[in-house]
């Protein structure tokens, strides 16, 4: 069996080209936005246009931390995000996420394997760090956990099937948990090794390139997606301190 050298990571603004134009990263005063080269397929747990969808952009909106649930009566997140996108004059459908983390934590990285490119942007807040299986601490009386979210925006020009999109989300979640372990991040509730936060969101956008039916650990796309996300998250965590 011939050995295959892993591609080198490139930190900094991500770039994916697919036909005319490319991926554009913008960090405004209140948001991080990835404008896609076209109407691309998306999958994730975003409040705005989550699940399987199509979008021309992915964005993270900076919001204030609602410490101890002091403020009530907020509009639903999807309405707040939709109103913000409209106010920006963005055309086309958008996938929107929220964070109380500082946008200065933004970490980005890109990788290329053959004709397939992957770019990832991450913002990180850790005050809400949790381990999967920790006791649930949301209460119907409005008591809220501490603010803190890891948001991951991942983009590839490859065309992922629905199953591959789901596998990409799994790989990104494992990559996040691996970095939190590497960085000795613990649950603020139990003190055990954290696997994420209580409010994390992850979105994958898939372009019109070559078709991929798999995105796991045995295929190059799964490798470069995980490595890119891990590098971007390391940067985001380092920028918190």
PDB file of C-alpha atoms in Angstrom:
ATOM      1  CA  UNK A   1       0.000   0.000   0.000  1.00  0.00           C
ATOM      2  CA  UNK A   2       1.399   3.385  -0.938  1.00  0.00           C
ATOM      3  CA  UNK A   3       1.526   5.999   1.804  1.00  0.00           C
ATOM      4  CA  UNK A   4      -0.346   9.252   1.249  1.00  0.00           C
ATOM      5  CA  UNK A   5       1.030  12.495   2.630  1.00  0.00           C
ATOM      6  CA  UNK A   6      -1.572  14.585   4.432  1.00  0.00           C
ATOM      7  CA  UNK A   7      -2.159  18.046   2.938  1.00  0.00           C
ATOM      8  CA  UNK A   8      -0.786  21.076   4.755  1.00  0.00           C
ATOM      9  CA  UNK A   9      -3.098  23.373   6.671  1.00  0.00           C
ATOM     10  CA  UNK A  10      -3.512  26.994   5.687  1.00  0.00           C
ATOM     11  CA  UNK A  11      -4.653  29.341   8.421  1.00  0.00           C
ATOM     12  CA  UNK A  12      -6.379  32.592   7.619  1.00  0.00           C
ATOM     13  CA  UNK A  13      -9.340  33.660   5.480  1.00  0.00           C
ATOM     14  CA  UNK A  14     -10.897  30.605   3.822  1.00  0.00           C
ATOM     15  CA  UNK A  15     -11.254  30.360   0.058  1.00  0.00           C
ATOM     16  CA  UNK A  16     -13.375  27.964  -1.961  1.00  0.00           C
ATOM     17  CA  UNK A  17     -13.849  28.472  -5.675  1.00  0.00           C
ATOM     18  CA  UNK A  18     -16.664  26.849  -7.636  1.00  0.00           C
ATOM     19  CA  UNK A  19     -17.336  28.405 -10.998  1.00  0.00           C
ATOM     20  CA  UNK A  20     -17.446  32.213 -11.050  1.00  0.00           C
ATOM     21  CA  UNK A  21     -16.487  33.902  -7.809  1.00  0.00           C
ATOM     22  CA  UNK A  22     -15.576  32.231  -4.520  1.00  0.00           C
ATOM     23  CA  UNK A  23     -16.293  32.063  -0.837  1.00  0.00           C
ATOM     24  CA  UNK A  24     -16.182  35.468   0.864  1.00  0.00           C
ATOM     25  CA  UNK A  25     -15.572  35.888   4.601  1.00  0.00           C
ATOM     26  CA  UNK A  26     -16.808  39.070   6.252  1.00  0.00           C
ATOM     27  CA  UNK A  27     -16.528  40.024   9.900  1.00  0.00           C
ATOM     28  CA  UNK A  28     -18.738  43.014  10.572  1.00  0.00           C
ATOM     29  CA  UNK A  29     -19.297  44.776  13.883  1.00  0.00           C
ATOM     30  CA  UNK A  30     -22.118  42.431  14.805  1.00  0.00           C
ATOM     31  CA  UNK A  31     -21.655  39.326  12.685  1.00  0.00           C
ATOM     32  CA  UNK A  32     -19.428  36.857  10.892  1.00  0.00           C
ATOM     33  CA  UNK A  33     -20.686  35.986   7.411  1.00  0.00           C
ATOM     34  CA  UNK A  34     -19.610  33.461   4.797  1.00  0.00           C
ATOM     35  CA  UNK A  35     -21.112  34.327   1.414  1.00  0.00           C
ATOM     36  CA  UNK A  36     -21.241  31.260  -0.811  1.00  0.00           C
ATOM     37  CA  UNK A  37     -20.529  31.240  -4.567  1.00  0.00           C
ATOM     38  CA  UNK A  38     -24.115  30.189  -5.242  1.00  0.00           C
ATOM     39  CA  UNK A  39     -27.182  28.523  -3.771  1.00  0.00           C
ATOM     40  CA  UNK A  40     -25.545  25.610  -1.976  1.00  0.00           C
ATOM     41  CA  UNK A  41     -26.986  22.724   0.021  1.00  0.00           C
ATOM     42  CA  UNK A  42     -26.693  23.056   3.801  1.00  0.00           C
ATOM     43  CA  UNK A  43     -27.222  20.863   6.836  1.00  0.00           C
ATOM     44  CA  UNK A  44     -27.065  21.725  10.515  1.00  0.00           C
ATOM     45  CA  UNK A  45     -28.859  22.731  13.695  1.00  0.00           C
ATOM     46  CA  UNK A  46     -28.950  26.487  13.079  1.00  0.00           C
ATOM     47  CA  UNK A  47     -31.959  28.401  14.475  1.00  0.00           C
ATOM     48  CA  UNK A  48     -32.554  30.017  11.060  1.00  0.00           C
ATOM     49  CA  UNK A  49     -32.955  27.573   8.152  1.00  0.00           C
ATOM     50  CA  UNK A  50     -31.601  24.605  10.090  1.00  0.00           C
ATOM     51  CA  UNK A  51     -31.952  20.983   8.988  1.00  0.00           C
ATOM     52  CA  UNK A  52     -31.478  20.234   5.289  1.00  0.00           C
ATOM     53  CA  UNK A  53     -31.763  23.462   3.346  1.00  0.00           C
ATOM     54  CA  UNK A  54     -30.198  25.653   0.657  1.00  0.00           C
ATOM     55  CA  UNK A  55     -28.541  28.993   1.228  1.00  0.00           C
ATOM     56  CA  UNK A  56     -26.377  31.684  -0.316  1.00  0.00           C
ATOM     57  CA  UNK A  57     -24.724  32.581   2.991  1.00  0.00           C
ATOM     58  CA  UNK A  58     -24.002  31.379   6.510  1.00  0.00           C
ATOM     59  CA  UNK A  59     -23.748  33.893   9.329  1.00  0.00           C
ATOM     60  CA  UNK A  60     -23.202  34.133  13.079  1.00  0.00           C
ATOM     61  CA  UNK A  61     -24.942  37.008  14.866  1.00  0.00           C
ATOM     62  CA  UNK A  62     -23.381  38.490  18.007  1.00  0.00           C
ATOM     63  CA  UNK A  63     -25.948  38.925  20.772  1.00  0.00           C
ATOM     64  CA  UNK A  64     -25.692  40.039  24.387  1.00  0.00           C
ATOM     65  CA  UNK A  65     -25.379  37.456  27.138  1.00  0.00           C
ATOM     66  CA  UNK A  66     -28.615  37.077  29.096  1.00  0.00           C
ATOM     67  CA  UNK A  67     -27.001  36.310  32.427  1.00  0.00           C
ATOM     68  CA  UNK A  68     -29.183  34.425  34.904  1.00  0.00           C
ATOM     69  CA  UNK A  69     -32.208  35.003  32.670  1.00  0.00           C
ATOM     70  CA  UNK A  70     -32.492  38.637  33.742  1.00  0.00           C
ATOM     71  CA  UNK A  71     -34.187  39.695  30.504  1.00  0.00           C
ATOM     72  CA  UNK A  72     -37.420  38.098  29.320  1.00  0.00           C
ATOM     73  CA  UNK A  73     -39.651  38.412  26.289  1.00  0.00           C
ATOM     74  CA  UNK A  74     -37.075  38.001  23.530  1.00  0.00           C
ATOM     75  CA  UNK A  75     -38.329  37.396  19.995  1.00  0.00           C
ATOM     76  CA  UNK A  76     -37.750  33.822  18.757  1.00  0.00           C
ATOM     77  CA  UNK A  77     -34.145  33.388  17.535  1.00  0.00           C
ATOM     78  CA  UNK A  78     -35.225  32.623  13.977  1.00  0.00           C
ATOM     79  CA  UNK A  79     -37.158  35.903  13.781  1.00  0.00           C
ATOM     80  CA  UNK A  80     -34.243  37.908  15.199  1.00  0.00           C
ATOM     81  CA  UNK A  81     -31.866  36.307  12.695  1.00  0.00           C
ATOM     82  CA  UNK A  82     -34.233  36.769   9.748  1.00  0.00           C
ATOM     83  CA  UNK A  83     -34.783  40.436  10.666  1.00  0.00           C
ATOM     84  CA  UNK A  84     -31.030  40.985  10.913  1.00  0.00           C
ATOM     85  CA  UNK A  85     -30.393  39.428   7.488  1.00  0.00           C
ATOM     86  CA  UNK A  86     -33.108  41.630   5.988  1.00  0.00           C
ATOM     87  CA  UNK A  87     -31.652  44.737   7.640  1.00  0.00           C
ATOM     88  CA  UNK A  88     -28.259  43.932   6.091  1.00  0.00           C
ATOM     89  CA  UNK A  89     -29.858  43.847   2.651  1.00  0.00           C
ATOM     90  CA  UNK A  90     -28.691  40.296   2.040  1.00  0.00           C
ATOM     91  CA  UNK A  91     -30.424  38.672  -0.898  1.00  0.00           C
ATOM     92  CA  UNK A  92     -31.174  34.972  -1.074  1.00  0.00           C
ATOM     93  CA  UNK A  93     -31.767  32.528   1.778  1.00  0.00           C
ATOM     94  CA  UNK A  94     -29.425  32.620   4.778  1.00  0.00           C
ATOM     95  CA  UNK A  95     -28.547  30.110   7.469  1.00  0.00           C
ATOM     96  CA  UNK A  96     -28.207  31.981  10.769  1.00  0.00           C
ATOM     97  CA  UNK A  97     -26.620  31.204  14.143  1.00  0.00           C
ATOM     98  CA  UNK A  98     -26.224  33.224  17.341  1.00  0.00           C
ATOM     99  CA  UNK A  99     -23.459  33.654  19.889  1.00  0.00           C
ATOM    100  CA  UNK A 100     -22.685  35.726  22.959  1.00  0.00           C
ATOM    101  CA  UNK A 101     -18.981  34.946  22.439  1.00  0.00           C
ATOM    102  CA  UNK A 102     -16.712  37.718  21.225  1.00  0.00           C
ATOM    103  CA  UNK A 103     -16.322  37.664  17.457  1.00  0.00           C
ATOM    104  CA  UNK A 104     -12.640  38.350  18.021  1.00  0.00           C
ATOM    105  CA  UNK A 105     -12.316  34.644  18.838  1.00  0.00           C
ATOM    106  CA  UNK A 106     -12.938  33.864  15.158  1.00  0.00           C
ATOM    107  CA  UNK A 107     -10.631  31.121  13.924  1.00  0.00           C
ATOM    108  CA  UNK A 108     -10.427  30.087  10.262  1.00  0.00           C
ATOM    109  CA  UNK A 109      -8.547  27.443   8.308  1.00  0.00           C
ATOM    110  CA  UNK A 110      -8.611  25.812   4.877  1.00  0.00           C
ATOM    111  CA  UNK A 111      -7.382  22.548   3.376  1.00  0.00           C
ATOM    112  CA  UNK A 112      -7.276  21.094  -0.112  1.00  0.00           C
ATOM    113  CA  UNK A 113      -7.079  17.433  -1.119  1.00  0.00           C
ATOM    114  CA  UNK A 114      -6.958  16.994  -4.874  1.00  0.00           C
ATOM    115  CA  UNK A 115      -9.803  19.010  -6.356  1.00  0.00           C
ATOM    116  CA  UNK A 116     -11.735  19.158  -3.087  1.00  0.00           C
ATOM    117  CA  UNK A 117     -11.444  22.167  -0.807  1.00  0.00           C
ATOM    118  CA  UNK A 118     -12.680  22.655   2.737  1.00  0.00           C
ATOM    119  CA  UNK A 119     -12.889  25.884   4.744  1.00  0.00           C
ATOM    120  CA  UNK A 120     -14.021  26.289   8.346  1.00  0.00           C
ATOM    121  CA  UNK A 121     -14.820  29.319  10.510  1.00  0.00           C
ATOM    122  CA  UNK A 122     -15.286  28.943  14.280  1.00  0.00           C
ATOM    123  CA  UNK A 123     -16.239  31.251  17.144  1.00  0.00           C
ATOM    124  CA  UNK A 124     -15.802  29.960  20.669  1.00  0.00           C
ATOM    125  CA  UNK A 125     -17.293  30.721  24.056  1.00  0.00           C
ATOM    126  CA  UNK A 126     -16.650  28.210  26.840  1.00  0.00           C
ATOM    127  CA  UNK A 127     -18.481  29.531  29.925  1.00  0.00           C
ATOM    128  CA  UNK A 128     -21.225  27.048  29.066  1.00  0.00           C
ATOM    129  CA  UNK A 129     -18.902  24.053  28.586  1.00  0.00           C
ATOM    130  CA  UNK A 130     -20.679  20.743  29.093  1.00  0.00           C
ATOM    131  CA  UNK A 131     -20.071  17.030  28.740  1.00  0.00           C
ATOM    132  CA  UNK A 132     -22.620  14.952  26.852  1.00  0.00           C
ATOM    133  CA  UNK A 133     -24.737  13.264  29.506  1.00  0.00           C
ATOM    134  CA  UNK A 134     -24.341  16.023  32.116  1.00  0.00           C
ATOM    135  CA  UNK A 135     -27.511  16.711  34.120  1.00  0.00           C
ATOM    136  CA  UNK A 136     -29.878  18.920  32.117  1.00  0.00           C
ATOM    137  CA  UNK A 137     -29.961  22.384  33.704  1.00  0.00           C
ATOM    138  CA  UNK A 138     -32.596  24.245  31.676  1.00  0.00           C
ATOM    139  CA  UNK A 139     -35.643  25.101  33.799  1.00  0.00           C
ATOM    140  CA  UNK A 140     -39.153  26.049  32.613  1.00  0.00           C
ATOM    141  CA  UNK A 141     -39.171  28.984  35.058  1.00  0.00           C
ATOM    142  CA  UNK A 142     -36.804  30.826  32.713  1.00  0.00           C
ATOM    143  CA  UNK A 143     -33.574  30.131  34.586  1.00  0.00           C
ATOM    144  CA  UNK A 144     -30.863  29.991  31.948  1.00  0.00           C
ATOM    145  CA  UNK A 145     -27.402  28.386  31.959  1.00  0.00           C
ATOM    146  CA  UNK A 146     -24.321  30.606  31.496  1.00  0.00           C
ATOM    147  CA  UNK A 147     -23.750  32.021  28.010  1.00  0.00           C
ATOM    148  CA  UNK A 148     -21.098  30.402  25.865  1.00  0.00           C
ATOM    149  CA  UNK A 149     -21.313  28.730  22.461  1.00  0.00           C
ATOM    150  CA  UNK A 150     -19.025  27.055  19.932  1.00  0.00           C
ATOM    151  CA  UNK A 151     -20.329  27.791  16.440  1.00  0.00           C
ATOM    152  CA  UNK A 152     -18.814  25.962  13.470  1.00  0.00           C
ATOM    153  CA  UNK A 153     -19.362  26.958   9.834  1.00  0.00           C
ATOM    154  CA  UNK A 154     -17.867  24.417   7.425  1.00  0.00           C
ATOM    155  CA  UNK A 155     -17.883  24.759   3.640  1.00  0.00           C
ATOM    156  CA  UNK A 156     -16.725  22.399   0.913  1.00  0.00           C
ATOM    157  CA  UNK A 157     -17.039  22.663  -2.830  1.00  0.00           C
ATOM    158  CA  UNK A 158     -17.652  18.896  -2.930  1.00  0.00           C
ATOM    159  CA  UNK A 159     -21.213  17.690  -3.466  1.00  0.00           C
ATOM    160  CA  UNK A 160     -22.168  15.633  -0.401  1.00  0.00           C
ATOM    161  CA  UNK A 161     -25.138  13.299  -0.425  1.00  0.00           C
ATOM    162  CA  UNK A 162     -27.636  13.653   2.416  1.00  0.00           C
ATOM    163  CA  UNK A 163     -25.954  10.775   4.254  1.00  0.00           C
ATOM    164  CA  UNK A 164     -22.520  12.338   3.748  1.00  0.00           C
ATOM    165  CA  UNK A 165     -23.783  15.665   5.095  1.00  0.00           C
ATOM    166  CA  UNK A 166     -24.993  13.887   8.236  1.00  0.00           C
ATOM    167  CA  UNK A 167     -21.633  12.129   8.528  1.00  0.00           C
ATOM    168  CA  UNK A 168     -19.851  15.476   8.118  1.00  0.00           C
ATOM    169  CA  UNK A 169     -21.758  16.827  11.126  1.00  0.00           C
ATOM    170  CA  UNK A 170     -20.696  13.742  13.088  1.00  0.00           C
ATOM    171  CA  UNK A 171     -17.037  14.229  12.127  1.00  0.00           C
ATOM    172  CA  UNK A 172     -17.159  17.921  13.090  1.00  0.00           C
ATOM    173  CA  UNK A 173     -18.670  17.049  16.464  1.00  0.00           C
ATOM    174  CA  UNK A 174     -15.958  14.462  17.130  1.00  0.00           C
ATOM    175  CA  UNK A 175     -13.282  16.942  16.059  1.00  0.00           C
ATOM    176  CA  UNK A 176     -14.663  19.535  18.474  1.00  0.00           C
ATOM    177  CA  UNK A 177     -14.713  17.042  21.348  1.00  0.00           C
ATOM    178  CA  UNK A 178     -11.136  15.995  20.536  1.00  0.00           C
ATOM    179  CA  UNK A 179      -9.852  19.577  20.727  1.00  0.00           C
ATOM    180  CA  UNK A 180     -11.700  20.297  23.976  1.00  0.00           C
ATOM    181  CA  UNK A 181     -10.021  17.232  25.437  1.00  0.00           C
ATOM    182  CA  UNK A 182      -6.650  18.286  24.062  1.00  0.00           C
ATOM    183  CA  UNK A 183      -7.088  21.735  25.624  1.00  0.00           C
ATOM    184  CA  UNK A 184      -8.237  20.270  28.977  1.00  0.00           C
ATOM    185  CA  UNK A 185     -11.596  22.063  28.844  1.00  0.00           C
ATOM    186  CA  UNK A 186     -13.948  20.745  31.523  1.00  0.00           C
ATOM    187  CA  UNK A 187     -17.676  20.946  32.130  1.00  0.00           C
ATOM    188  CA  UNK A 188     -18.540  23.931  34.287  1.00  0.00           C
ATOM    189  CA  UNK A 189     -21.339  21.811  35.750  1.00  0.00           C
ATOM    190  CA  UNK A 190     -19.574  18.564  36.672  1.00  0.00           C
ATOM    191  CA  UNK A 191     -15.863  19.222  36.194  1.00  0.00           C
ATOM    192  CA  UNK A 192     -15.553  16.266  33.830  1.00  0.00           C
ATOM    193  CA  UNK A 193     -13.908  16.565  30.369  1.00  0.00           C
ATOM    194  CA  UNK A 194     -16.192  18.670  28.174  1.00  0.00           C
ATOM    195  CA  UNK A 195     -17.404  17.560  24.748  1.00  0.00           C
ATOM    196  CA  UNK A 196     -18.963  20.884  23.730  1.00  0.00           C
ATOM    197  CA  UNK A 197     -21.197  23.563  25.217  1.00  0.00           C
ATOM    198  CA  UNK A 198     -24.902  23.493  25.927  1.00  0.00           C
ATOM    199  CA  UNK A 199     -25.782  25.676  22.931  1.00  0.00           C
ATOM    200  CA  UNK A 200     -23.406  24.656  20.141  1.00  0.00           C
ATOM    201  CA  UNK A 201     -24.430  24.971  16.492  1.00  0.00           C
ATOM    202  CA  UNK A 202     -22.733  23.414  13.477  1.00  0.00           C
ATOM    203  CA  UNK A 203     -23.541  23.929   9.802  1.00  0.00           C
ATOM    204  CA  UNK A 204     -22.052  22.323   6.694  1.00  0.00           C
ATOM    205  CA  UNK A 205     -22.463  23.802   3.207  1.00  0.00           C
ATOM    206  CA  UNK A 206     -21.903  21.607   0.165  1.00  0.00           C
ATOM    207  CA  UNK A 207     -21.142  22.851  -3.343  1.00  0.00           C
ATOM    208  CA  UNK A 208     -21.585  21.528  -6.877  1.00  0.00           C
ATOM    209  CA  UNK A 209     -18.279  19.658  -7.181  1.00  0.00           C
ATOM    210  CA  UNK A 210     -17.545  15.944  -7.296  1.00  0.00           C
ATOM    211  CA  UNK A 211     -20.071  13.709  -5.555  1.00  0.00           C
ATOM    212  CA  UNK A 212     -19.102  12.215  -2.182  1.00  0.00           C
ATOM    213  CA  UNK A 213     -21.210   9.506  -0.572  1.00  0.00           C
ATOM    214  CA  UNK A 214     -19.041   9.281   2.552  1.00  0.00           C
ATOM    215  CA  UNK A 215     -17.355  11.746   4.920  1.00  0.00           C
ATOM    216  CA  UNK A 216     -15.951   9.498   7.624  1.00  0.00           C
ATOM    217  CA  UNK A 217     -12.516   8.767   9.028  1.00  0.00           C
ATOM    218  CA  UNK A 218     -11.460   6.422   6.207  1.00  0.00           C
ATOM    219  CA  UNK A 219     -11.879   8.906   3.347  1.00  0.00           C
ATOM    220  CA  UNK A 220      -9.810  12.022   2.522  1.00  0.00           C
ATOM    221  CA  UNK A 221     -12.794  14.379   2.782  1.00  0.00           C
ATOM    222  CA  UNK A 222     -13.480  13.278   6.355  1.00  0.00           C
ATOM    223  CA  UNK A 223      -9.810  13.696   7.228  1.00  0.00           C
ATOM    224  CA  UNK A 224      -9.416  17.213   5.875  1.00  0.00           C
ATOM    225  CA  UNK A 225     -12.772  18.353   7.274  1.00  0.00           C
ATOM    226  CA  UNK A 226     -11.780  17.205  10.771  1.00  0.00           C
ATOM    227  CA  UNK A 227      -8.263  18.617  10.572  1.00  0.00           C
ATOM    228  CA  UNK A 228      -9.485  21.976   9.301  1.00  0.00           C
ATOM    229  CA  UNK A 229     -12.115  22.269  12.025  1.00  0.00           C
ATOM    230  CA  UNK A 230      -9.634  21.249  14.723  1.00  0.00           C
ATOM    231  CA  UNK A 231      -7.124  23.867  13.609  1.00  0.00           C
ATOM    232  CA  UNK A 232      -9.759  26.620  13.455  1.00  0.00           C
ATOM    233  CA  UNK A 233     -11.090  25.701  16.905  1.00  0.00           C
ATOM    234  CA  UNK A 234      -7.595  25.741  18.404  1.00  0.00           C
ATOM    235  CA  UNK A 235      -7.188  29.275  17.098  1.00  0.00           C
ATOM    236  CA  UNK A 236     -10.596  30.350  18.464  1.00  0.00           C
ATOM    237  CA  UNK A 237      -9.847  28.940  21.928  1.00  0.00           C
ATOM    238  CA  UNK A 238      -6.419  30.582  21.986  1.00  0.00           C
ATOM    239  CA  UNK A 239      -7.968  33.950  21.084  1.00  0.00           C
ATOM    240  CA  UNK A 240     -10.249  33.793  24.119  1.00  0.00           C
ATOM    241  CA  UNK A 241      -7.303  34.205  26.491  1.00  0.00           C
TER     242      UNK A 241
END
